[in-house]
Short mmCIF file of C-alpha atoms in Angstrom, two decimals:
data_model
loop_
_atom_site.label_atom_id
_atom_site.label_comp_id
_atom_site.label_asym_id
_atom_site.label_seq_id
_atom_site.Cartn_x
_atom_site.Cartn_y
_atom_site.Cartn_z
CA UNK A 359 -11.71 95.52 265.55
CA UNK A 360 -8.16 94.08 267.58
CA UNK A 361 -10.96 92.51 269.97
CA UNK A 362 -13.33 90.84 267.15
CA UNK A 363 -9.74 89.63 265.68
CA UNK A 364 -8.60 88.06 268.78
CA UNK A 365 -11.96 86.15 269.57
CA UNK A 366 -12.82 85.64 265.64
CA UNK A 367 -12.95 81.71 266.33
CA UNK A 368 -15.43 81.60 269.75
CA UNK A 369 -17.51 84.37 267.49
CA UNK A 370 -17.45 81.74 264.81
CA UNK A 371 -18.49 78.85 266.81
CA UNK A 372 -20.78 80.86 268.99
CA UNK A 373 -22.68 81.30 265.14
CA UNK A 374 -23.03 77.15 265.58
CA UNK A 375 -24.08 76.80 269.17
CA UNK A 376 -26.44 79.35 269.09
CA UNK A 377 -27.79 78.63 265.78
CA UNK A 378 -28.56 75.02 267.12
CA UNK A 379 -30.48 77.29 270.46
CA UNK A 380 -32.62 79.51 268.08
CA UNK A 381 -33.90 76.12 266.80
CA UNK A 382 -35.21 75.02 269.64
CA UNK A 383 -36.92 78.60 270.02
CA UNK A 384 -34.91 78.83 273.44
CA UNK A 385 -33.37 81.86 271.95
CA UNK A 386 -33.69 84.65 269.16
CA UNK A 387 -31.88 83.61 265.66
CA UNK A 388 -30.82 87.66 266.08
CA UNK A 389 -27.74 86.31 268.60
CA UNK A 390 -26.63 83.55 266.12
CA UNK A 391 -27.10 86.40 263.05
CA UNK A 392 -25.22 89.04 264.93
CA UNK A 393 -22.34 86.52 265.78
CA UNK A 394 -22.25 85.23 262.25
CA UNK A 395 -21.33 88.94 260.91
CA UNK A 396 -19.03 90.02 263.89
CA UNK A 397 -17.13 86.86 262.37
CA UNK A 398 -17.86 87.79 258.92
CA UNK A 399 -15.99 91.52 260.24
CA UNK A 400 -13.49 89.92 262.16
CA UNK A 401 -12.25 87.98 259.10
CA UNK A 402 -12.20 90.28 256.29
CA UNK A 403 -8.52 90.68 256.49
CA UNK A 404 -7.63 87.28 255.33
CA UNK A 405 -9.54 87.16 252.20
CA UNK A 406 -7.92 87.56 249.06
CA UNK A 407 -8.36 90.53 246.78
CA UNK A 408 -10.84 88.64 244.10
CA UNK A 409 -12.45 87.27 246.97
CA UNK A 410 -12.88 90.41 248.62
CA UNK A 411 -13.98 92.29 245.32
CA UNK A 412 -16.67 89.33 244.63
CA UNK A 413 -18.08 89.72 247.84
CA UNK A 414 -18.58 93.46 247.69
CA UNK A 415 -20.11 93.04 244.41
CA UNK A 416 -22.85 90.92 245.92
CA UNK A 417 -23.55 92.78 248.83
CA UNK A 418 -23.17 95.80 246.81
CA UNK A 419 -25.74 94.73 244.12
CA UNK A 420 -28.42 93.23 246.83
CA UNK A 421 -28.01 96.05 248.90
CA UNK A 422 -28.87 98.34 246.04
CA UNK A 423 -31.78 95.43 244.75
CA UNK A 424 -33.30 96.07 247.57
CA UNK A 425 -33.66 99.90 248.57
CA UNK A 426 -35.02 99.93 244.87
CA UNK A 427 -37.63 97.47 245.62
CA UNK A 428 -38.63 99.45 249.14
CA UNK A 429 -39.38 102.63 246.52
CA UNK A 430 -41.80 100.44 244.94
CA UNK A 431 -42.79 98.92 248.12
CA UNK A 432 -41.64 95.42 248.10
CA UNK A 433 -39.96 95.01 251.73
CA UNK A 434 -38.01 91.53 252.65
CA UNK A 435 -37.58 91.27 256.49
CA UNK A 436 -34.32 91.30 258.19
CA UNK A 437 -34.38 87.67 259.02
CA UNK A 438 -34.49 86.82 255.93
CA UNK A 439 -32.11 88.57 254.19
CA UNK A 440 -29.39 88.86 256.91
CA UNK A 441 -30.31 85.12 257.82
CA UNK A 442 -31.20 83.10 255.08
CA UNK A 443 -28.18 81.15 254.85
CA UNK A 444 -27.60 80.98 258.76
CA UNK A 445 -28.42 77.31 258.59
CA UNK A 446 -25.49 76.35 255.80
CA UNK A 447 -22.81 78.55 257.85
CA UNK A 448 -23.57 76.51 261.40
CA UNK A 449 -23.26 73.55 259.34
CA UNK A 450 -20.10 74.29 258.06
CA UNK A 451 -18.63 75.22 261.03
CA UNK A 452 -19.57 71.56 262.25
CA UNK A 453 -18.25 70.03 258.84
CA UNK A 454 -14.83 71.77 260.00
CA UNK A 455 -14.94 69.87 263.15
CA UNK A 456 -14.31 66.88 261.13
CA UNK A 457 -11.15 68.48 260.52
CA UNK A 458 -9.74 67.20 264.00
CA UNK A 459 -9.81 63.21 263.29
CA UNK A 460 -7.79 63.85 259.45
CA UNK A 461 -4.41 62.41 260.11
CA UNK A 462 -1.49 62.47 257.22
CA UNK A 463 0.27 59.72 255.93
CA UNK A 464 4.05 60.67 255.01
CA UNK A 465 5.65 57.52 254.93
CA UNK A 466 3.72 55.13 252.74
CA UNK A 467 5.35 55.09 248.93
CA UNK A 468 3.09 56.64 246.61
CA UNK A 469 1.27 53.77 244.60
CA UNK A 470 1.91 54.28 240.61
CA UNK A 471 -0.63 52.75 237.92
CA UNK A 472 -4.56 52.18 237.19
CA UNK A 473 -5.17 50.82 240.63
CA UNK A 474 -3.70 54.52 241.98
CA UNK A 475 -5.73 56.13 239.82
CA UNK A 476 -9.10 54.47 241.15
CA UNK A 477 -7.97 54.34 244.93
CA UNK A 478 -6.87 58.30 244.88
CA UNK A 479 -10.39 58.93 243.09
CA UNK A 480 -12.60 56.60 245.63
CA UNK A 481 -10.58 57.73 248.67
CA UNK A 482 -10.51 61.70 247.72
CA UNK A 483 -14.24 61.41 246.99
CA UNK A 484 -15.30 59.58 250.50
CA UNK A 485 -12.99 61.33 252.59
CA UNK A 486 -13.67 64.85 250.73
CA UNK A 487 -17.85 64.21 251.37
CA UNK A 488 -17.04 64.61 254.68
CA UNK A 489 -13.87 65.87 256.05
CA UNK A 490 -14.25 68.74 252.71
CA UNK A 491 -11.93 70.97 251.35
CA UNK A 492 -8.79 70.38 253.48
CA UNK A 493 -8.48 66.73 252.13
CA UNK A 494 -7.95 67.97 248.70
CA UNK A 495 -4.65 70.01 249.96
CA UNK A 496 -3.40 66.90 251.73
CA UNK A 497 -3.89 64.69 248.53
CA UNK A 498 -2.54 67.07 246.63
CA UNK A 499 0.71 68.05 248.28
CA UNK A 500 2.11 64.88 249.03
CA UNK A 501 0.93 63.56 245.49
CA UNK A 502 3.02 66.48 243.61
CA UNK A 503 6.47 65.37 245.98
CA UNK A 504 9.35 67.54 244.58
CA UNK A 505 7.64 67.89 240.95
CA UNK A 506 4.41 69.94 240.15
CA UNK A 507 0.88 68.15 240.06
CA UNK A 508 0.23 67.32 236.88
CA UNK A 509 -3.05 67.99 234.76
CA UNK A 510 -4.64 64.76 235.50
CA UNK A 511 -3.73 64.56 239.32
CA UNK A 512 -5.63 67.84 239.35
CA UNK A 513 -8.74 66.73 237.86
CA UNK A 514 -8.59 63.24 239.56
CA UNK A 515 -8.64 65.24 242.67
CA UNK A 516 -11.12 68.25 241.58
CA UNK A 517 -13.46 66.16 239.87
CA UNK A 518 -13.98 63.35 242.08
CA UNK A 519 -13.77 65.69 245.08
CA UNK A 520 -16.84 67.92 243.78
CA UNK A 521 -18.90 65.05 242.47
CA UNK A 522 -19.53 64.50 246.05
CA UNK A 523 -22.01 67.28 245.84
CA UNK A 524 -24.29 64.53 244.17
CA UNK A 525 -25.05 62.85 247.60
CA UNK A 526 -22.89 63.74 250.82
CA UNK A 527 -25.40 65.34 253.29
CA UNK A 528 -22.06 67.14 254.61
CA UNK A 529 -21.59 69.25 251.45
CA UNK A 530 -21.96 72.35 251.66
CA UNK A 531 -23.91 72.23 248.15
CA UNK A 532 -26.49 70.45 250.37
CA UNK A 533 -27.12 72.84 253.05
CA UNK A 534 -27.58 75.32 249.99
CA UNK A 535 -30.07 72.95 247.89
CA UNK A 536 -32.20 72.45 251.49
CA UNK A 537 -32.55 76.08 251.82
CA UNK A 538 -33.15 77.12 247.86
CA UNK A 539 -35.24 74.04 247.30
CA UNK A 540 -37.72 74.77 250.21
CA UNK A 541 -39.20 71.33 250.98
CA UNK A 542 -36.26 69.23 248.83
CA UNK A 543 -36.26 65.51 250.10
CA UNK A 544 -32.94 64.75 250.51
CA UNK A 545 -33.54 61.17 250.57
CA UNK A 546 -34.95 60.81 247.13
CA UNK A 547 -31.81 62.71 246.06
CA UNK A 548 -28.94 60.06 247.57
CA UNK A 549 -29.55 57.53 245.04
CA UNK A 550 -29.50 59.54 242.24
CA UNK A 551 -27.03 60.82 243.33
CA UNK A 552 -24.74 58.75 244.31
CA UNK A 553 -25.24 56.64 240.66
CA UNK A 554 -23.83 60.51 239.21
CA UNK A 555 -21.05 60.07 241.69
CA UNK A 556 -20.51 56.66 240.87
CA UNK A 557 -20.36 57.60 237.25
CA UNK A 558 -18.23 60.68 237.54
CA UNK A 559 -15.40 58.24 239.87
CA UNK A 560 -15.63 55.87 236.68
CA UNK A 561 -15.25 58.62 233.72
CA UNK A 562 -12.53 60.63 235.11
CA UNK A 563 -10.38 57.25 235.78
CA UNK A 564 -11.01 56.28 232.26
CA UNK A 565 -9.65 59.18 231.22
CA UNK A 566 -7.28 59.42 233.52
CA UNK A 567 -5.92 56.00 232.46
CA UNK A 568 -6.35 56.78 228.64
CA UNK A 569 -4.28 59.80 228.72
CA UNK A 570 -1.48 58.70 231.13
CA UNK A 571 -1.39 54.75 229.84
CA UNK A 572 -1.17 53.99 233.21
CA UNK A 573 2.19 56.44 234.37
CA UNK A 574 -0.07 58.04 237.18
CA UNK A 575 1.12 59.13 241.06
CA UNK A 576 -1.46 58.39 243.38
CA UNK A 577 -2.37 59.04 247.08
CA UNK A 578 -1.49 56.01 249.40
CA UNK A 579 -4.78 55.84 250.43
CA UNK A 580 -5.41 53.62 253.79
CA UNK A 581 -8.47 51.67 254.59
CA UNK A 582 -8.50 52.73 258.02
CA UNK A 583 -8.75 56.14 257.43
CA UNK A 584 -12.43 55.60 255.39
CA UNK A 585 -13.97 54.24 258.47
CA UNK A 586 -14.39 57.81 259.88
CA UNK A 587 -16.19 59.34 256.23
CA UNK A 588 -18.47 56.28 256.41
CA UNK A 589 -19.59 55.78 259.99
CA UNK A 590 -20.53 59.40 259.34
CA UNK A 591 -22.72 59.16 256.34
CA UNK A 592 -24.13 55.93 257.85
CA UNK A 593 -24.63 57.86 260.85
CA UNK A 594 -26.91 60.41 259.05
CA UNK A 595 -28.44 58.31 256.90
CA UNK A 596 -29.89 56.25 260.11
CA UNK A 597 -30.65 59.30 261.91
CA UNK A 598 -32.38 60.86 259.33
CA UNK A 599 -34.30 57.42 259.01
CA UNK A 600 -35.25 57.53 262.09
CA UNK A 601 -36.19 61.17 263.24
CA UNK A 602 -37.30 62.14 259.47
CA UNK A 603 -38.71 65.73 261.31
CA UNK A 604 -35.33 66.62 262.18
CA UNK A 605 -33.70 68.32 258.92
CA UNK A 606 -30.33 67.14 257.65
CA UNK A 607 -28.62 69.73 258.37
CA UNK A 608 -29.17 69.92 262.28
CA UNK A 609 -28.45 66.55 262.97
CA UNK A 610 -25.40 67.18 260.84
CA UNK A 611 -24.67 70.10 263.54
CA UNK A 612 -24.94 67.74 266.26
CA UNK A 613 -23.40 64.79 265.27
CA UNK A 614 -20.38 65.90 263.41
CA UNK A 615 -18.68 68.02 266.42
CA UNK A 616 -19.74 65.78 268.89
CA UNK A 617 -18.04 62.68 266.75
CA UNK A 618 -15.29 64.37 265.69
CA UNK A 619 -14.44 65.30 269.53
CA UNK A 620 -15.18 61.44 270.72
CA UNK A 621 -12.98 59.95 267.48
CA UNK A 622 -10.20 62.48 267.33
CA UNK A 623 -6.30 60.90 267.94
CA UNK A 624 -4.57 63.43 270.15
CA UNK A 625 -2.78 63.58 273.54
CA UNK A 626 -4.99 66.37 274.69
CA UNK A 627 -8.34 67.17 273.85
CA UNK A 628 -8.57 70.34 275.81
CA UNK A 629 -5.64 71.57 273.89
CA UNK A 630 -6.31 70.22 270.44
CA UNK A 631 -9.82 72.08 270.70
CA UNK A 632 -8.39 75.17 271.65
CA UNK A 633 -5.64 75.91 269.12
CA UNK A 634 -8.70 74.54 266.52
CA UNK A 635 -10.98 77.37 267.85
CA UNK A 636 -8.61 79.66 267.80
CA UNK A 637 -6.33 78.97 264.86
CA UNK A 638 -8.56 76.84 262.19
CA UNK A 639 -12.21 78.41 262.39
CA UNK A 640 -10.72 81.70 262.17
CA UNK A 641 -9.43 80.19 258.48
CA UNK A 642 -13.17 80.09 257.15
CA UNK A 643 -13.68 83.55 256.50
CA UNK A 644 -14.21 83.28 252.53
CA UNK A 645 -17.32 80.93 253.48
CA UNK A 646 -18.62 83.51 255.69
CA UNK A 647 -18.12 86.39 253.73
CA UNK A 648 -19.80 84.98 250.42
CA UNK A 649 -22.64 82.93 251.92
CA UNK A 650 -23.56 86.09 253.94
CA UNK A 651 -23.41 87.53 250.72
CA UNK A 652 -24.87 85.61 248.50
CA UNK A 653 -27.88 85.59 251.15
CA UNK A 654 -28.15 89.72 250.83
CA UNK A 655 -27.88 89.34 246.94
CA UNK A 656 -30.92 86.40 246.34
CA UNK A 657 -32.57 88.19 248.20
CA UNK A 658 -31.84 91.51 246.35
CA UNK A 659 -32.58 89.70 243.31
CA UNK A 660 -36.42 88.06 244.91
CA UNK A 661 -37.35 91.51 245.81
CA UNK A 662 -36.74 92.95 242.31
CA UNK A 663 -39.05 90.21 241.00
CA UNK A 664 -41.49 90.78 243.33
CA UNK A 665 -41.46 94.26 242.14
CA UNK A 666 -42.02 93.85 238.14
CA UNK A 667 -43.49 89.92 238.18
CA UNK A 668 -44.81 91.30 234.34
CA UNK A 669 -41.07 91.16 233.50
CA UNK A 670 -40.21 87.67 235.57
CA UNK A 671 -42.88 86.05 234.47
CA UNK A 672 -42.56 82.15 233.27
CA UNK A 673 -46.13 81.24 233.35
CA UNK A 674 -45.49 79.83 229.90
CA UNK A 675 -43.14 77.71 230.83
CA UNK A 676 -43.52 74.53 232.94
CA UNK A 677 -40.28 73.23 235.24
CA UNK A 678 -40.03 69.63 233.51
CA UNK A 679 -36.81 67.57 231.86
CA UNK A 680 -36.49 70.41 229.06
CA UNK A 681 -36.46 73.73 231.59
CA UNK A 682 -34.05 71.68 233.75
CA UNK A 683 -31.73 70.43 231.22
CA UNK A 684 -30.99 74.05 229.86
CA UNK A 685 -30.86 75.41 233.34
CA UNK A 686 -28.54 73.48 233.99
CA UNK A 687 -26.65 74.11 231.59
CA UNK A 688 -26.46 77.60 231.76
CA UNK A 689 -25.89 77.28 235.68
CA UNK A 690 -22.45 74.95 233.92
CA UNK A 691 -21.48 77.74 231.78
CA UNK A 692 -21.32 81.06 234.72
CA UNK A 693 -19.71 78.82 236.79
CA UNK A 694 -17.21 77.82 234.08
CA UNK A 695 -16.52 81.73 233.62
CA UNK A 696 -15.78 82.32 237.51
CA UNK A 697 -19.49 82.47 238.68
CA UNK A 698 -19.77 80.35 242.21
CA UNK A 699 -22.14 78.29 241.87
CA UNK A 700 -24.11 79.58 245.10
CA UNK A 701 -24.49 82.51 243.37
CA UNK A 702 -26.25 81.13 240.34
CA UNK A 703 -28.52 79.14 242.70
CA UNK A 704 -29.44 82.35 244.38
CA UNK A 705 -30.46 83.57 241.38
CA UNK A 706 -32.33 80.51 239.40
CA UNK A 707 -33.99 80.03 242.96
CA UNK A 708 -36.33 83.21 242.96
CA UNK A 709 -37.30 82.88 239.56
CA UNK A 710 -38.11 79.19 239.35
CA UNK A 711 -39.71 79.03 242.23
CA UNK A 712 -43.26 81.00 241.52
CA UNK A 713 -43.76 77.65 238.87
CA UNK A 714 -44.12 75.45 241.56
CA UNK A 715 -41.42 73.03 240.47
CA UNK A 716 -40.95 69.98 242.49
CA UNK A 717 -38.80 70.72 245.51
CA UNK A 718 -36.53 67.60 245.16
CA UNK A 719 -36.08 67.72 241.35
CA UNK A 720 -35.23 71.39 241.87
CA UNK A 721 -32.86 70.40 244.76
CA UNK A 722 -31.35 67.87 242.79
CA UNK A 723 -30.84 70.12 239.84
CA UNK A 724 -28.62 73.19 242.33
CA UNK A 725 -26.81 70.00 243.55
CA UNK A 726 -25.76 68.76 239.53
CA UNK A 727 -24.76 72.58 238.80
CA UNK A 728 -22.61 72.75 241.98
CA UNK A 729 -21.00 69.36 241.29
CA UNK A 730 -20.34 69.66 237.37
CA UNK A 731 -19.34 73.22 237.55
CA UNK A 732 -17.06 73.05 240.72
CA UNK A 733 -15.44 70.22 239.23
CA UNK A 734 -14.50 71.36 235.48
CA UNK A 735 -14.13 75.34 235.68
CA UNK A 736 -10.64 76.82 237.26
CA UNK A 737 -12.34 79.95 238.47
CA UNK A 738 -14.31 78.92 240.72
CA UNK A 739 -13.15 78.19 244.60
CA UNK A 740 -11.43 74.71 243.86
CA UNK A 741 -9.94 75.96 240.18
CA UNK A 742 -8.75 78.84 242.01
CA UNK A 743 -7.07 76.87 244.45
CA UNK A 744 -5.44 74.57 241.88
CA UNK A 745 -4.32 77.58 240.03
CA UNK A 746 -2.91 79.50 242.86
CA UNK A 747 -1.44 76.61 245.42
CA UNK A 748 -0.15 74.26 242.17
CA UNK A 749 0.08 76.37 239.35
CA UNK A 750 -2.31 74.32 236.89
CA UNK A 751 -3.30 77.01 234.34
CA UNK A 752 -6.86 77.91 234.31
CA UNK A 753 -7.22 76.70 230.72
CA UNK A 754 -5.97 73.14 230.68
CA UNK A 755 -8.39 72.65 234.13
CA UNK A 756 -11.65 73.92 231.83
CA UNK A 757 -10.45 71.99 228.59
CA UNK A 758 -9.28 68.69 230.13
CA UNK A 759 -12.87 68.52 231.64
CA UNK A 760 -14.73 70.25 228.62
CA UNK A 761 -15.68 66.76 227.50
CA UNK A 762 -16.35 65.38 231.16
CA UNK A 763 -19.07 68.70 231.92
CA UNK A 764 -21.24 67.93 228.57
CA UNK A 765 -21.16 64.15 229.09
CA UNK A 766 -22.73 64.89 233.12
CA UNK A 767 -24.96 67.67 232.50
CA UNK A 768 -26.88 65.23 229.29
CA UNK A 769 -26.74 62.63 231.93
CA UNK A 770 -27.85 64.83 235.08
CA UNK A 771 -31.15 65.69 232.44
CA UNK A 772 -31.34 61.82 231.93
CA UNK A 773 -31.46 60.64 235.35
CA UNK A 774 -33.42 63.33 236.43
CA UNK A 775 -36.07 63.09 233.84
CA UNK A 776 -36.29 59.22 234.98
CA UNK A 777 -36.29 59.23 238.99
CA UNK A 778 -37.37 62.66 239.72
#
């Protein structure tokens, strides 16, 4: 175990490089698999208690799913369940990479009023779609200064930062929607999408305004440092244009390391990419440890359907605006009561599927649950890190967005019922 600890970040990169071989069929997907849990073992130490607890659940549960679905001789191979969501963890590796061209601001002033409130929600949403979950601690610590973040900081931040879900092919709710969607069109999704992210920038600054009459501590936001979050999702966008056979999520494993390398501000690259190998990627190991998860507990869950369809059986139903409105809604809800949202898409996935739903509208529906209920509970991964890091109790994050959750998920059902 001292070795796996000492090379946890090559065995978490290796999971990316070789992920990106297996796809061109040059190599087995067993090497990237294999490397992907020697990480996932190497790691386990530095999760937290709940985390750790969660995660055993899963595994614990799918594990047990499926032995009980060999006795009735439903078998899922090994690819699938120890691989499923091999895809989503090289691409989050790659997201992390973006990591290295982030640079902190500590000597600007800290702009007050409605204008703060609007830039900190624009620039925590475009800089969070790509650079992720690290740019919500850097708003967020020099925002809160010598005082505590307030309410509304938190769910300027929170919200804005999750809404992002709606349309950044760098999300990690994306890689997850590609894989539990099979055949989603992200394309059809983005503007959609981005009018829900639009809207959620707008109603959260609103509110922020109407509740603070304007007394609100923003993050001194540069222009400058939005060029990197944008030539990226250009960057995709044009690739994906242009080599539409090439999913989203490996040309997001090519471009964003290689980019991130080119456009990062440091001295020395050799060095700077070491001490990220070796001291950031080994920081990941919650991701690891409940996508692997979550991939050995869908697919628990699929085999116990396949065992007793009589049981699972929504023939009746049909997947149109009604089926997806109060899907949704209860995918809102289990998130709101600690329930990560990749966990309720692994199990609405299985059971949806057999109706044939279109893969896009379903795609765009996992996408609405991740961004409503990641934004608004204080349970879930970001809640929990408000909670624990700035000391926002878990009830004033779920009822200062109560409102803001039923106001997206009745117009998530609207939009989708008209583009989709």
């Amino acid at each position: 175990m001292s070795i796996l600890k000492k090379y946890t970040g090559w065995f978490v990169l290796g999971t990316l490089i070789f992920y990106l071989l297996s796809v061109t069929q040059s190599i087995s997907v067993l090497i990237p698999t294999l490397l992907a849990w020697c990480a996932n073992s190497a790691m386990w130490h530095t999760l937290a208690p709940s985390a750790k607890r969660q995660v055993s659940w899963l595994m614990g549960i799918g594990i047990a799913a499926l032995l009980f679905a060999g006795t009735q001789g439903v078998w899922i191979p090994w690819q699938q369940v120890l691989a499923v969501n091999l895809p989503m963890l090289a691409m989050f590796v790659a997201v992390s990479f973006l990591d290295l061209t982030s640079s902190k601001d500590e000597s600007r002033p800290l702009p007050k009023g409605l204008g703060a409130i609007f830039n900190t929600a624009i620039g925590v949403h475009l800089l969070g779609a790509v650079i992720n979950l690290s740019v919500i601690m850097v708003f967020a610590d020099r925002m809160k200064g010598a005082i505590k973040l307030t309410p509304v900081q938190q769910f300027i931040l929170t919200r804005n930062f999750a809404a992002a879900a709606w349309w950044s092919p760098f999300f990690v709710a994306t890689g997850i929607a590609l894989i539990y969607a099979p055949g989603m069109q992200w394309g059809k999704t983005f503007i959609p999408g981005a009018m829900m992210a639009l809207t959620a920038i707008v109603f959260s600054s609103i509110d922020a305004y109407r509740r603070t009459k304007g007394d609100f501590i923003g993050y001194p936001i540069r222009r400058e440092s939005l060029f990197i979050p944008l030539f990226m999702a250009t960057a995709i966008i044009v690739l994906h244009f242009l080599w539409p056979d090439i999913s989203i999520l490996v040309l997001i494993c090519l471009l964003a390391p290689s980019a991130s390398i080119l456009l990062m501000r440091t001295t020395s690259r050799r060095e700077s990419l070491f001490l990220f190998v070796n001291q950031k990627l080994p920081l990941i190991g919650s991701q690891f440890a409940l996508f692997l998860a979550a991939g050995i507990f869908s697919n628990g869950i699929s085999a116990i359907i396949l065992s007793y369809p009589q049981f699972f059986n929504l023939d009746s139903f049909t997947f149109g605006p009604i089926l997806f409105s109060l899907t949704l809604a209860s995918m809102i809800i289990v998130g709101l009561v600690g329930v990560h949202p990749v966990v309720s898409i692994a199990i609405a996935s299985p059971m949806l599927l057999p109706l044939n739903p279109d893969p896009t509208e379903l795609g765009f529906l996992f996408l609405s649950a991740w961004a409503i209920s990641a934004g608004s509970s204080g349970l879930t991964g970001l809640g929990l890190l408000m909670t624990s890091r700035y000391h926002i109790p878990t009830k004033d994050i779920v009822t200062n967005s109560a409102f803001y959750a039923i106001f997206m998920w009745l117009l998530c059902s609207l939009v989708s019922g008209i583009f989709l």
